Amino acid sequence: MATAGKVIKCKAAVAWEPNKPVVIEEIEVAPPQANEVRIKIVATSVCHSDLYHLFESMHKDGFPTVLGHEGAGIVESVGPGVTEFQPGDKVIPLFLSQCKECHLCKNPRTNQCEVAWTRINQAIMAGVESRFTCKGKRVLQFMGTSTFSEYTVINQTAVAKIDPAAPLDKVCLLGCGICTGYGAAVNTAKVESGSTCAVFGLGAVGLAAVMGCKAAGAKRIIAVDVNPDKFENAKVFGATDFVNPKDHDKPIHEVLTKMTSGGVDYSLECVGNVQVMRSALESSAQGWGVSVIVGWTDLHDIVIRPVHLISGRTWKGSMFGGFKSKDGVSKMVKDYLDKKLKVDEFISHNMTLDQANDAIELMKNCKCIRAVMSVSPP
């Protein structure tokens, strides 16, 4: 392409400082270096992790940054040493690498990757490297991806090649939320047919967890949220029961334990709140219950009593739904194309990159499931 090897000037939504609106700016995107891929982002969505960085953690060293990690696009050019991708490929950026060569990637028991630990500075939720500058200042790449930009540069270990038939304005959601929730049920909890499940939090991740529980054959799926407006959405994805903690005088784990005669077989926390994490654990059945932490936070400690685990419960954590990222995303795209997976139903709003602040406000105020922003023409 004519732009290969050159700096590209393009539009991006820059978060200059925490807890402030993002600003649509012209940024410079450097050419890809060794083992990197430059991608034209076609569509992206706002995920709660973007809001967590902007409004909750607000790490002073994590700005300025270009947010976004749930996107899809087309390869514009590749750097030296890249053989897996070529210009024109449809791809999904990944915040979690899969190098396929380290001992973690070769171990079927985890989806972690040694490269992921060196590529991303978790404290500031940004890539160690950045190919962005704006007004002469280095701009961080959020989670090493930064999909709120018309172009981005990503290490090839964190890019998934997908079926060329895939609609990018739909499958962009598979870059984070849907895989995270669905996989937490199927891969991490390993929900069994005929079981009873509880899903705490009915954002996109929670709804995807509901969908995963249904796909695994759960007979009863209890959706838990303080916003009753979300219950109709949960029904679409397979929820059978709905509980609003505000409707009860007792702690929610006591309510669920009574509803299920002893607790659920599987509980999934999809909020990112340590109190809810404890409630989810306590809601699972003594003796065999499995509870999975899916929601992200690094701000607080969890306090539990040892007897909660000594009695036979299992407590697990799940990142990106336990999917090895490249392999998992490519397969999930195929499942969507084969009509085995709901994706379109998660999209409640279609917007443009210029409306990034509006999309952020919709997510912040729980007024959307997912707002997909058009970034560049396909």
mmCIF file of C-alpha atoms in Angstrom:
data_model
loop_
_atom_site.group_PDB
_atom_site.id
_atom_site.type_symbol
_atom_site.label_atom_id
_atom_site.label_comp_id
_atom_site.label_asym_id
_atom_site.label_seq_id
_atom_site.Cartn_x
_atom_site.Cartn_y
_atom_site.Cartn_z
ATOM 1 C CA MET A 1 0.000 0.000 0.000
ATOM 2 C CA ALA A 2 1.092 3.596 -0.634
ATOM 3 C CA THR A 3 1.360 4.276 3.088
ATOM 4 C CA ALA A 4 3.665 1.335 3.864
ATOM 5 C CA GLY A 5 6.861 2.437 5.585
ATOM 6 C CA LYS A 6 5.555 5.955 6.177
ATOM 7 C CA VAL A 7 4.161 7.781 9.183
ATOM 8 C CA ILE A 8 0.371 7.973 8.944
ATOM 9 C CA LYS A 9 -1.484 10.991 10.227
ATOM 10 C CA CYS A 10 -4.981 10.019 11.322
ATOM 11 C CA LYS A 11 -7.782 10.674 13.777
ATOM 12 C CA ALA A 12 -7.894 9.229 17.279
ATOM 13 C CA ALA A 13 -9.761 9.807 20.543
ATOM 14 C CA VAL A 14 -7.037 10.825 23.009
ATOM 15 C CA ALA A 15 -7.557 10.648 26.767
ATOM 16 C CA TRP A 16 -5.151 13.371 27.909
ATOM 17 C CA GLU A 17 -5.915 12.957 31.600
ATOM 18 C CA PRO A 18 -8.117 10.844 33.873
ATOM 19 C CA ASN A 19 -11.754 11.603 34.539
ATOM 20 C CA LYS A 20 -11.996 14.022 31.605
ATOM 21 C CA PRO A 21 -13.639 13.713 28.169
ATOM 22 C CA VAL A 22 -11.499 12.262 25.400
ATOM 23 C CA VAL A 23 -10.462 14.638 22.622
ATOM 24 C CA ILE A 24 -10.578 13.858 18.911
ATOM 25 C CA GLU A 25 -7.065 14.675 17.735
ATOM 26 C CA GLU A 26 -4.801 14.174 14.744
ATOM 27 C CA ILE A 27 -2.066 11.744 15.781
ATOM 28 C CA GLU A 28 0.984 10.327 14.030
ATOM 29 C CA VAL A 29 1.226 6.551 13.786
ATOM 30 C CA ALA A 30 4.738 5.301 13.046
ATOM 31 C CA PRO A 31 5.376 2.371 10.681
ATOM 32 C CA PRO A 32 5.486 -1.095 12.231
ATOM 33 C CA GLN A 33 8.867 -2.234 13.488
ATOM 34 C CA ALA A 34 10.127 -5.821 13.656
ATOM 35 C CA ASN A 35 7.346 -8.320 14.405
ATOM 36 C CA GLU A 36 4.669 -5.623 14.361
ATOM 37 C CA VAL A 37 1.530 -5.104 12.298
ATOM 38 C CA ARG A 38 -0.116 -1.786 11.422
ATOM 39 C CA ILE A 39 -3.884 -2.068 11.263
ATOM 40 C CA LYS A 40 -6.606 0.190 9.895
ATOM 41 C CA ILE A 41 -9.335 -0.020 12.536
ATOM 42 C CA VAL A 42 -12.775 -0.298 10.940
ATOM 43 C CA ALA A 43 -14.945 -0.628 14.043
ATOM 44 C CA THR A 44 -14.536 -0.596 17.804
ATOM 45 C CA SER A 45 -16.653 -0.702 20.923
ATOM 46 C CA VAL A 46 -16.469 0.742 24.410
ATOM 47 C CA CYS A 47 -15.801 -1.849 27.136
ATOM 48 C CA HIS A 48 -16.011 -1.278 30.877
ATOM 49 C CA SER A 49 -12.235 -1.756 31.159
ATOM 50 C CA ASP A 50 -11.833 1.493 29.201
ATOM 51 C CA LEU A 51 -14.029 3.216 31.779
ATOM 52 C CA TYR A 52 -12.182 1.544 34.640
ATOM 53 C CA HIS A 53 -8.929 3.133 33.474
ATOM 54 C CA LEU A 54 -10.473 6.528 32.757
ATOM 55 C CA PHE A 55 -12.728 6.929 35.797
ATOM 56 C CA GLU A 56 -11.738 4.395 38.469
ATOM 57 C CA SER A 57 -8.051 3.501 38.567
ATOM 58 C CA MET A 58 -7.014 6.865 37.051
ATOM 59 C CA HIS A 59 -3.305 5.987 37.275
ATOM 60 C CA LYS A 60 -1.409 9.229 36.708
ATOM 61 C CA ASP A 61 1.250 7.496 34.597
ATOM 62 C CA GLY A 62 -1.407 5.911 32.359
ATOM 63 C CA PHE A 63 -2.057 9.131 30.406
ATOM 64 C CA PRO A 64 -2.152 10.449 27.753
ATOM 65 C CA THR A 65 -3.498 7.329 26.113
ATOM 66 C CA VAL A 66 -5.742 6.190 23.298
ATOM 67 C CA LEU A 67 -8.335 3.870 24.792
ATOM 68 C CA GLY A 68 -10.044 0.938 23.102
ATOM 69 C CA HIS A 69 -9.266 -2.765 23.017
ATOM 70 C CA GLU A 70 -12.421 -4.252 21.477
ATOM 71 C CA GLY A 71 -12.017 -3.633 17.764
ATOM 72 C CA ALA A 72 -11.509 -5.109 14.328
ATOM 73 C CA GLY A 73 -9.729 -3.952 11.213
ATOM 74 C CA ILE A 74 -7.615 -4.635 8.141
ATOM 75 C CA VAL A 75 -3.849 -5.035 7.978
ATOM 76 C CA GLU A 76 -2.294 -1.995 6.269
ATOM 77 C CA SER A 77 1.380 -3.052 6.443
ATOM 78 C CA VAL A 78 3.708 -5.367 8.334
ATOM 79 C CA GLY A 79 7.160 -4.981 9.828
ATOM 80 C CA PRO A 80 10.248 -7.141 9.296
ATOM 81 C CA GLY A 81 9.895 -10.726 10.458
ATOM 82 C CA VAL A 82 6.109 -10.884 10.100
ATOM 83 C CA THR A 83 5.013 -13.887 8.057
ATOM 84 C CA GLU A 84 1.592 -14.684 9.525
ATOM 85 C CA PHE A 85 -0.083 -11.538 8.186
ATOM 86 C CA GLN A 86 -0.148 -9.590 4.972
ATOM 87 C CA PRO A 87 -1.851 -6.373 3.864
ATOM 88 C CA GLY A 88 -5.571 -6.846 3.379
ATOM 89 C CA ASP A 89 -6.051 -9.498 6.060
ATOM 90 C CA LYS A 90 -9.046 -9.030 8.345
ATOM 91 C CA VAL A 91 -7.902 -9.107 11.962
ATOM 92 C CA ILE A 92 -8.928 -8.546 15.566
ATOM 93 C CA PRO A 93 -6.407 -6.898 17.952
ATOM 94 C CA LEU A 94 -5.841 -8.724 21.234
ATOM 95 C CA PHE A 95 -4.955 -7.344 24.653
ATOM 96 C CA LEU A 96 -3.691 -10.825 25.593
ATOM 97 C CA SER A 97 -0.849 -12.242 23.496
ATOM 98 C CA GLN A 98 -0.440 -15.793 22.246
ATOM 99 C CA CYS A 99 3.120 -16.257 21.028
ATOM 100 C CA LYS A 100 2.592 -20.042 20.687
ATOM 101 C CA GLU A 101 6.221 -20.659 21.643
ATOM 102 C CA CYS A 102 6.584 -20.060 25.407
ATOM 103 C CA HIS A 103 5.957 -22.731 28.030
ATOM 104 C CA LEU A 104 2.655 -21.089 28.964
ATOM 105 C CA CYS A 105 1.314 -21.063 25.406
ATOM 106 C CA LYS A 106 2.276 -24.739 25.072
ATOM 107 C CA ASN A 107 0.484 -25.636 28.297
ATOM 108 C CA PRO A 108 -3.203 -26.489 27.714
ATOM 109 C CA ARG A 109 -4.078 -25.538 31.305
ATOM 110 C CA THR A 110 -3.651 -21.766 30.807
ATOM 111 C CA ASN A 111 -4.203 -19.018 28.270
ATOM 112 C CA GLN A 112 -1.452 -16.841 29.729
ATOM 113 C CA CYS A 113 1.623 -16.014 27.648
ATOM 114 C CA GLU A 114 5.101 -14.886 28.685
ATOM 115 C CA VAL A 115 5.073 -12.249 25.940
ATOM 116 C CA ALA A 116 1.854 -10.799 27.357
ATOM 117 C CA TRP A 117 3.611 -10.182 30.673
ATOM 118 C CA THR A 118 6.434 -8.256 28.992
ATOM 119 C CA ARG A 119 4.348 -6.456 26.352
ATOM 120 C CA ILE A 120 1.887 -4.778 28.722
ATOM 121 C CA ASN A 121 2.550 -2.686 31.838
ATOM 122 C CA GLN A 122 -0.438 -3.846 33.890
ATOM 123 C CA ALA A 123 -0.084 -1.057 36.458
ATOM 124 C CA ILE A 124 -0.856 1.608 33.873
ATOM 125 C CA MET A 125 -2.826 -0.650 31.482
ATOM 126 C CA ALA A 126 -0.630 0.315 28.541
ATOM 127 C CA GLY A 127 1.802 -1.234 26.130
ATOM 128 C CA VAL A 128 5.483 -0.933 26.956
ATOM 129 C CA GLU A 129 5.967 0.240 23.367
ATOM 130 C CA SER A 130 3.955 2.927 21.592
ATOM 131 C CA ARG A 131 3.928 4.021 17.978
ATOM 132 C CA PHE A 132 1.696 7.040 18.694
ATOM 133 C CA THR A 133 2.607 10.708 19.014
ATOM 134 C CA CYS A 134 0.344 13.741 19.239
ATOM 135 C CA LYS A 135 1.441 17.367 19.331
ATOM 136 C CA GLY A 136 5.018 16.179 19.782
ATOM 137 C CA LYS A 137 4.151 14.093 22.841
ATOM 138 C CA ARG A 138 4.317 10.306 23.171
ATOM 139 C CA VAL A 139 0.849 8.825 23.611
ATOM 140 C CA LEU A 140 0.377 5.440 25.279
ATOM 141 C CA GLN A 141 -1.394 2.525 23.642
ATOM 142 C CA PHE A 142 -4.069 1.236 26.007
ATOM 143 C CA MET A 143 -3.542 -2.486 26.673
ATOM 144 C CA GLY A 144 -1.139 -2.440 23.739
ATOM 145 C CA THR A 145 -4.028 -2.077 21.290
ATOM 146 C CA SER A 146 -5.699 1.391 21.216
ATOM 147 C CA THR A 147 -8.616 0.811 18.887
ATOM 148 C CA PHE A 148 -10.064 4.325 19.329
ATOM 149 C CA SER A 149 -7.801 5.312 16.446
ATOM 150 C CA GLU A 150 -8.044 5.021 12.680
ATOM 151 C CA TYR A 151 -4.688 3.204 12.690
ATOM 152 C CA THR A 152 -2.761 1.296 15.343
ATOM 153 C CA VAL A 153 0.416 -0.773 15.543
ATOM 154 C CA ILE A 154 0.445 -4.061 17.464
ATOM 155 C CA ASN A 155 2.903 -6.881 18.047
ATOM 156 C CA GLN A 156 2.031 -9.856 15.834
ATOM 157 C CA THR A 157 1.609 -12.082 18.904
ATOM 158 C CA ALA A 158 -1.466 -10.007 19.813
ATOM 159 C CA VAL A 159 -3.374 -10.087 16.528
ATOM 160 C CA ALA A 160 -5.846 -12.753 15.368
ATOM 161 C CA LYS A 161 -6.429 -13.369 11.669
ATOM 162 C CA ILE A 162 -10.122 -14.004 11.035
ATOM 163 C CA ASP A 163 -12.359 -15.266 8.256
ATOM 164 C CA PRO A 164 -12.493 -12.684 5.433
ATOM 165 C CA ALA A 165 -16.282 -13.095 5.350
ATOM 166 C CA ALA A 166 -16.657 -11.729 8.882
ATOM 167 C CA PRO A 167 -18.423 -8.345 9.258
ATOM 168 C CA LEU A 168 -15.945 -6.217 11.194
ATOM 169 C CA ASP A 169 -18.630 -4.000 12.724
ATOM 170 C CA LYS A 170 -20.030 -7.082 14.472
ATOM 171 C CA VAL A 171 -17.085 -9.349 15.290
ATOM 172 C CA CYS A 172 -15.142 -6.467 16.852
ATOM 173 C CA LEU A 173 -17.030 -7.435 20.031
ATOM 174 C CA LEU A 174 -15.126 -10.721 20.132
ATOM 175 C CA GLY A 175 -11.966 -8.808 21.018
ATOM 176 C CA CYS A 176 -12.988 -8.740 24.673
ATOM 177 C CA GLY A 177 -16.453 -8.837 26.234
ATOM 178 C CA ILE A 178 -18.207 -11.754 24.568
ATOM 179 C CA CYS A 179 -15.199 -14.075 24.714
ATOM 180 C CA THR A 180 -14.553 -13.066 28.323
ATOM 181 C CA GLY A 181 -18.025 -13.941 29.597
ATOM 182 C CA TYR A 182 -18.784 -16.899 27.349
ATOM 183 C CA GLY A 183 -15.416 -18.522 27.965
ATOM 184 C CA ALA A 184 -15.652 -17.996 31.730
ATOM 185 C CA ALA A 185 -18.684 -20.300 31.711
ATOM 186 C CA VAL A 186 -17.512 -22.829 29.135
ATOM 187 C CA ASN A 187 -13.735 -22.920 29.638
ATOM 188 C CA THR A 188 -13.108 -21.803 33.227
ATOM 189 C CA ALA A 189 -16.179 -22.894 35.187
ATOM 190 C CA LYS A 190 -16.741 -25.825 32.813
ATOM 191 C CA VAL A 191 -20.488 -25.612 33.369
ATOM 192 C CA GLU A 192 -22.130 -29.034 33.073
ATOM 193 C CA SER A 193 -25.376 -30.006 31.404
ATOM 194 C CA GLY A 194 -28.352 -29.940 33.763
ATOM 195 C CA SER A 195 -26.658 -27.661 36.288
ATOM 196 C CA THR A 196 -27.854 -24.518 38.042
ATOM 197 C CA CYS A 197 -25.917 -21.269 37.516
ATOM 198 C CA ALA A 198 -26.004 -17.695 38.798
ATOM 199 C CA VAL A 199 -24.529 -14.789 36.838
ATOM 200 C CA PHE A 200 -23.886 -11.572 38.761
ATOM 201 C CA GLY A 201 -23.951 -8.456 36.571
ATOM 202 C CA LEU A 202 -25.768 -8.198 33.252
ATOM 203 C CA GLY A 203 -23.505 -6.017 31.171
ATOM 204 C CA ALA A 204 -22.140 -7.488 27.956
ATOM 205 C CA VAL A 205 -19.747 -9.787 29.828
ATOM 206 C CA GLY A 206 -22.502 -11.075 32.102
ATOM 207 C CA LEU A 207 -24.890 -11.611 29.195
ATOM 208 C CA ALA A 208 -22.162 -13.528 27.389
ATOM 209 C CA ALA A 209 -21.701 -15.641 30.527
ATOM 210 C CA VAL A 210 -25.438 -16.363 30.488
ATOM 211 C CA MET A 211 -25.088 -17.398 26.842
ATOM 212 C CA GLY A 212 -22.152 -19.649 27.744
ATOM 213 C CA CYS A 213 -24.104 -21.313 30.549
ATOM 214 C CA LYS A 214 -26.949 -22.010 28.145
ATOM 215 C CA ALA A 215 -24.583 -23.369 25.492
ATOM 216 C CA ALA A 216 -23.132 -25.723 28.111
ATOM 217 C CA GLY A 217 -26.604 -27.075 28.868
ATOM 218 C CA ALA A 218 -27.409 -25.472 32.224
ATOM 219 C CA LYS A 219 -31.059 -26.085 33.120
ATOM 220 C CA ARG A 220 -31.432 -23.043 35.360
ATOM 221 C CA ILE A 221 -29.611 -19.728 34.895
ATOM 222 C CA ILE A 222 -30.303 -17.081 37.532
ATOM 223 C CA ALA A 223 -29.478 -13.535 36.388
ATOM 224 C CA VAL A 224 -28.603 -11.151 39.243
ATOM 225 C CA ASP A 225 -28.521 -7.370 38.802
ATOM 226 C CA VAL A 226 -29.702 -4.250 40.624
ATOM 227 C CA ASN A 227 -31.103 -2.858 37.348
ATOM 228 C CA PRO A 228 -34.349 -4.679 36.451
ATOM 229 C CA ASP A 229 -34.281 -3.112 32.958
ATOM 230 C CA LYS A 230 -31.536 -5.615 32.090
ATOM 231 C CA PHE A 231 -33.631 -8.700 32.728
ATOM 232 C CA GLU A 232 -35.308 -8.718 29.321
ATOM 233 C CA ASN A 233 -31.889 -8.711 27.668
ATOM 234 C CA ALA A 234 -30.791 -11.605 29.855
ATOM 235 C CA LYS A 235 -33.823 -13.619 28.753
ATOM 236 C CA VAL A 236 -32.679 -13.309 25.123
ATOM 237 C CA PHE A 237 -29.398 -15.015 26.020
ATOM 238 C CA GLY A 238 -30.937 -17.827 28.046
ATOM 239 C CA ALA A 239 -31.603 -16.647 31.625
ATOM 240 C CA THR A 240 -34.461 -18.481 33.328
ATOM 241 C CA ASP A 241 -34.730 -16.557 36.625
ATOM 242 C CA PHE A 242 -34.121 -12.958 37.637
ATOM 243 C CA VAL A 243 -33.156 -11.583 41.030
ATOM 244 C CA ASN A 244 -32.723 -7.951 42.042
ATOM 245 C CA PRO A 245 -30.795 -7.768 45.354
ATOM 246 C CA LYS A 246 -32.623 -4.513 46.134
ATOM 247 C CA ASP A 247 -35.914 -6.428 46.319
ATOM 248 C CA HIS A 248 -34.738 -8.476 49.310
ATOM 249 C CA ASP A 249 -33.952 -7.774 52.962
ATOM 250 C CA LYS A 250 -31.535 -10.692 53.193
ATOM 251 C CA PRO A 251 -28.038 -10.842 51.676
ATOM 252 C CA ILE A 252 -28.228 -12.057 48.094
ATOM 253 C CA HIS A 253 -26.309 -15.256 48.809
ATOM 254 C CA GLU A 254 -28.978 -16.253 51.326
ATOM 255 C CA VAL A 255 -31.703 -15.559 48.762
ATOM 256 C CA LEU A 256 -30.001 -17.708 46.127
ATOM 257 C CA THR A 257 -29.197 -20.479 48.584
ATOM 258 C CA LYS A 258 -32.876 -20.707 49.510
ATOM 259 C CA MET A 259 -33.991 -20.545 45.867
ATOM 260 C CA THR A 260 -31.724 -23.443 44.959
ATOM 261 C CA SER A 261 -31.978 -25.558 48.117
ATOM 262 C CA GLY A 262 -28.356 -25.142 49.071
ATOM 263 C CA GLY A 263 -26.647 -22.958 46.494
ATOM 264 C CA VAL A 264 -25.895 -22.950 42.769
ATOM 265 C CA ASP A 265 -23.518 -25.344 41.068
ATOM 266 C CA TYR A 266 -21.738 -22.472 39.321
ATOM 267 C CA SER A 267 -21.615 -18.731 39.992
ATOM 268 C CA LEU A 268 -19.919 -16.127 37.811
ATOM 269 C CA GLU A 269 -19.099 -12.607 39.022
ATOM 270 C CA CYS A 270 -19.105 -10.206 36.057
ATOM 271 C CA VAL A 271 -19.091 -6.842 37.850
ATOM 272 C CA GLY A 272 -15.575 -6.193 39.128
ATOM 273 C CA ASN A 273 -16.740 -5.516 42.695
ATOM 274 C CA VAL A 274 -15.072 -7.333 45.583
ATOM 275 C CA GLN A 275 -18.251 -7.502 47.675
ATOM 276 C CA VAL A 276 -20.098 -9.075 44.764
ATOM 277 C CA MET A 277 -17.220 -11.527 44.305
ATOM 278 C CA ARG A 278 -17.700 -12.695 47.877
ATOM 279 C CA SER A 279 -21.466 -12.910 47.431
ATOM 280 C CA ALA A 280 -21.005 -15.024 44.314
ATOM 281 C CA LEU A 281 -18.703 -17.408 46.188
ATOM 282 C CA GLU A 282 -21.127 -17.706 49.095
ATOM 283 C CA SER A 283 -23.965 -18.360 46.646
ATOM 284 C CA SER A 284 -22.298 -21.492 45.325
ATOM 285 C CA ALA A 285 -23.120 -24.834 46.895
ATOM 286 C CA GLN A 286 -21.051 -26.102 49.785
ATOM 287 C CA GLY A 287 -19.269 -29.287 48.841
ATOM 288 C CA TRP A 288 -18.962 -28.791 45.089
ATOM 289 C CA GLY A 289 -19.874 -25.251 44.048
ATOM 290 C CA VAL A 290 -17.568 -23.470 41.601
ATOM 291 C CA SER A 291 -17.365 -19.670 41.591
ATOM 292 C CA VAL A 292 -15.489 -17.694 38.934
ATOM 293 C CA ILE A 293 -14.229 -14.111 39.190
ATOM 294 C CA VAL A 294 -14.586 -12.494 35.762
ATOM 295 C CA GLY A 295 -14.961 -8.766 36.509
ATOM 296 C CA TRP A 296 -11.752 -6.731 36.568
ATOM 297 C CA THR A 297 -10.496 -4.586 39.441
ATOM 298 C CA ASP A 298 -7.133 -4.027 41.071
ATOM 299 C CA LEU A 299 -8.227 -1.464 43.642
ATOM 300 C CA HIS A 300 -9.386 -3.510 46.636
ATOM 301 C CA ASP A 301 -8.720 -6.726 48.547
ATOM 302 C CA ILE A 302 -11.284 -9.479 49.055
ATOM 303 C CA VAL A 303 -12.026 -10.704 52.578
ATOM 304 C CA ILE A 304 -13.472 -14.185 53.014
ATOM 305 C CA ARG A 305 -13.584 -16.785 55.737
ATOM 306 C CA PRO A 306 -11.537 -19.940 55.121
ATOM 307 C CA VAL A 307 -14.562 -22.128 55.821
ATOM 308 C CA HIS A 308 -16.080 -20.871 52.553
ATOM 309 C CA LEU A 309 -13.421 -22.870 50.727
ATOM 310 C CA ILE A 310 -12.688 -25.577 53.294
ATOM 311 C CA SER A 311 -16.303 -26.712 52.929
ATOM 312 C CA GLY A 312 -15.563 -27.791 49.359
ATOM 313 C CA ARG A 313 -16.156 -24.803 47.129
ATOM 314 C CA THR A 314 -13.726 -23.977 44.326
ATOM 315 C CA TRP A 315 -12.841 -20.344 43.576
ATOM 316 C CA LYS A 316 -11.341 -19.528 40.207
ATOM 317 C CA GLY A 317 -10.328 -16.523 38.166
ATOM 318 C CA SER A 318 -10.775 -16.082 34.420
ATOM 319 C CA MET A 319 -9.001 -13.733 32.027
ATOM 320 C CA PHE A 320 -10.375 -13.450 28.498
ATOM 321 C CA GLY A 321 -12.608 -16.418 29.199
ATOM 322 C CA GLY A 322 -9.698 -18.832 29.347
ATOM 323 C CA PHE A 323 -9.313 -18.642 25.554
ATOM 324 C CA LYS A 324 -5.840 -18.839 24.074
ATOM 325 C CA SER A 325 -6.356 -15.562 22.308
ATOM 326 C CA LYS A 326 -5.431 -16.082 18.648
ATOM 327 C CA ASP A 327 -6.946 -19.551 18.444
ATOM 328 C CA GLY A 328 -10.004 -18.724 20.515
ATOM 329 C CA VAL A 329 -10.992 -15.547 18.684
ATOM 330 C CA SER A 330 -10.630 -17.125 15.256
ATOM 331 C CA LYS A 331 -12.855 -20.024 16.351
ATOM 332 C CA MET A 332 -15.440 -17.715 17.936
ATOM 333 C CA VAL A 333 -15.644 -15.742 14.671
ATOM 334 C CA LYS A 334 -16.251 -19.016 12.822
ATOM 335 C CA ASP A 335 -18.939 -20.011 15.333
ATOM 336 C CA TYR A 336 -20.638 -16.651 14.757
ATOM 337 C CA LEU A 337 -20.541 -17.110 10.989
ATOM 338 C CA ASP A 338 -21.954 -20.618 11.468
ATOM 339 C CA LYS A 339 -24.795 -19.113 13.554
ATOM 340 C CA LYS A 340 -23.713 -20.960 16.697
ATOM 341 C CA LEU A 341 -23.056 -17.737 18.622
ATOM 342 C CA LYS A 342 -25.049 -14.563 19.202
ATOM 343 C CA VAL A 343 -23.152 -11.339 18.533
ATOM 344 C CA ASP A 344 -25.539 -8.907 16.816
ATOM 345 C CA GLU A 345 -27.834 -9.034 19.850
ATOM 346 C CA PHE A 346 -25.156 -7.334 21.978
ATOM 347 C CA ILE A 347 -25.120 -4.212 19.790
ATOM 348 C CA SER A 348 -27.546 -1.653 21.194
ATOM 349 C CA HIS A 349 -26.070 1.470 19.541
ATOM 350 C CA ASN A 350 -24.185 2.273 16.332
ATOM 351 C CA MET A 351 -22.097 5.444 16.427
ATOM 352 C CA THR A 352 -18.939 7.033 15.008
ATOM 353 C CA LEU A 353 -15.519 7.728 16.499
ATOM 354 C CA ASP A 354 -16.448 11.418 16.703
ATOM 355 C CA GLN A 355 -19.145 10.353 19.194
ATOM 356 C CA ALA A 356 -16.662 8.589 21.486
ATOM 357 C CA ASN A 357 -17.642 10.655 24.528
ATOM 358 C CA ASP A 358 -21.320 9.909 23.931
ATOM 359 C CA ALA A 359 -20.528 6.198 23.701
ATOM 360 C CA ILE A 360 -18.503 6.392 26.914
ATOM 361 C CA GLU A 361 -21.386 8.125 28.709
ATOM 362 C CA LEU A 362 -23.845 5.468 27.529
ATOM 363 C CA MET A 363 -21.632 2.764 29.008
ATOM 364 C CA LYS A 364 -20.949 4.751 32.180
ATOM 365 C CA ASN A 365 -24.670 5.220 32.804
ATOM 366 C CA CYS A 366 -25.592 1.621 31.889
ATOM 367 C CA LYS A 367 -27.679 2.817 28.944
ATOM 368 C CA CYS A 368 -26.238 0.370 26.426
ATOM 369 C CA ILE A 369 -25.048 -3.196 26.076
ATOM 370 C CA ARG A 370 -22.440 -2.318 23.488
ATOM 371 C CA ALA A 371 -22.071 0.855 21.431
ATOM 372 C CA VAL A 372 -20.129 0.052 18.260
ATOM 373 C CA MET A 373 -18.311 2.995 16.712
ATOM 374 C CA SER A 374 -17.480 3.145 13.024
ATOM 375 C CA VAL A 375 -13.858 4.276 12.777
ATOM 376 C CA SER A 376 -12.797 3.864 9.128
ATOM 377 C CA PRO A 377 -14.540 2.654 5.980
ATOM 378 C CA PRO A 378 -13.840 -1.060 5.316
#
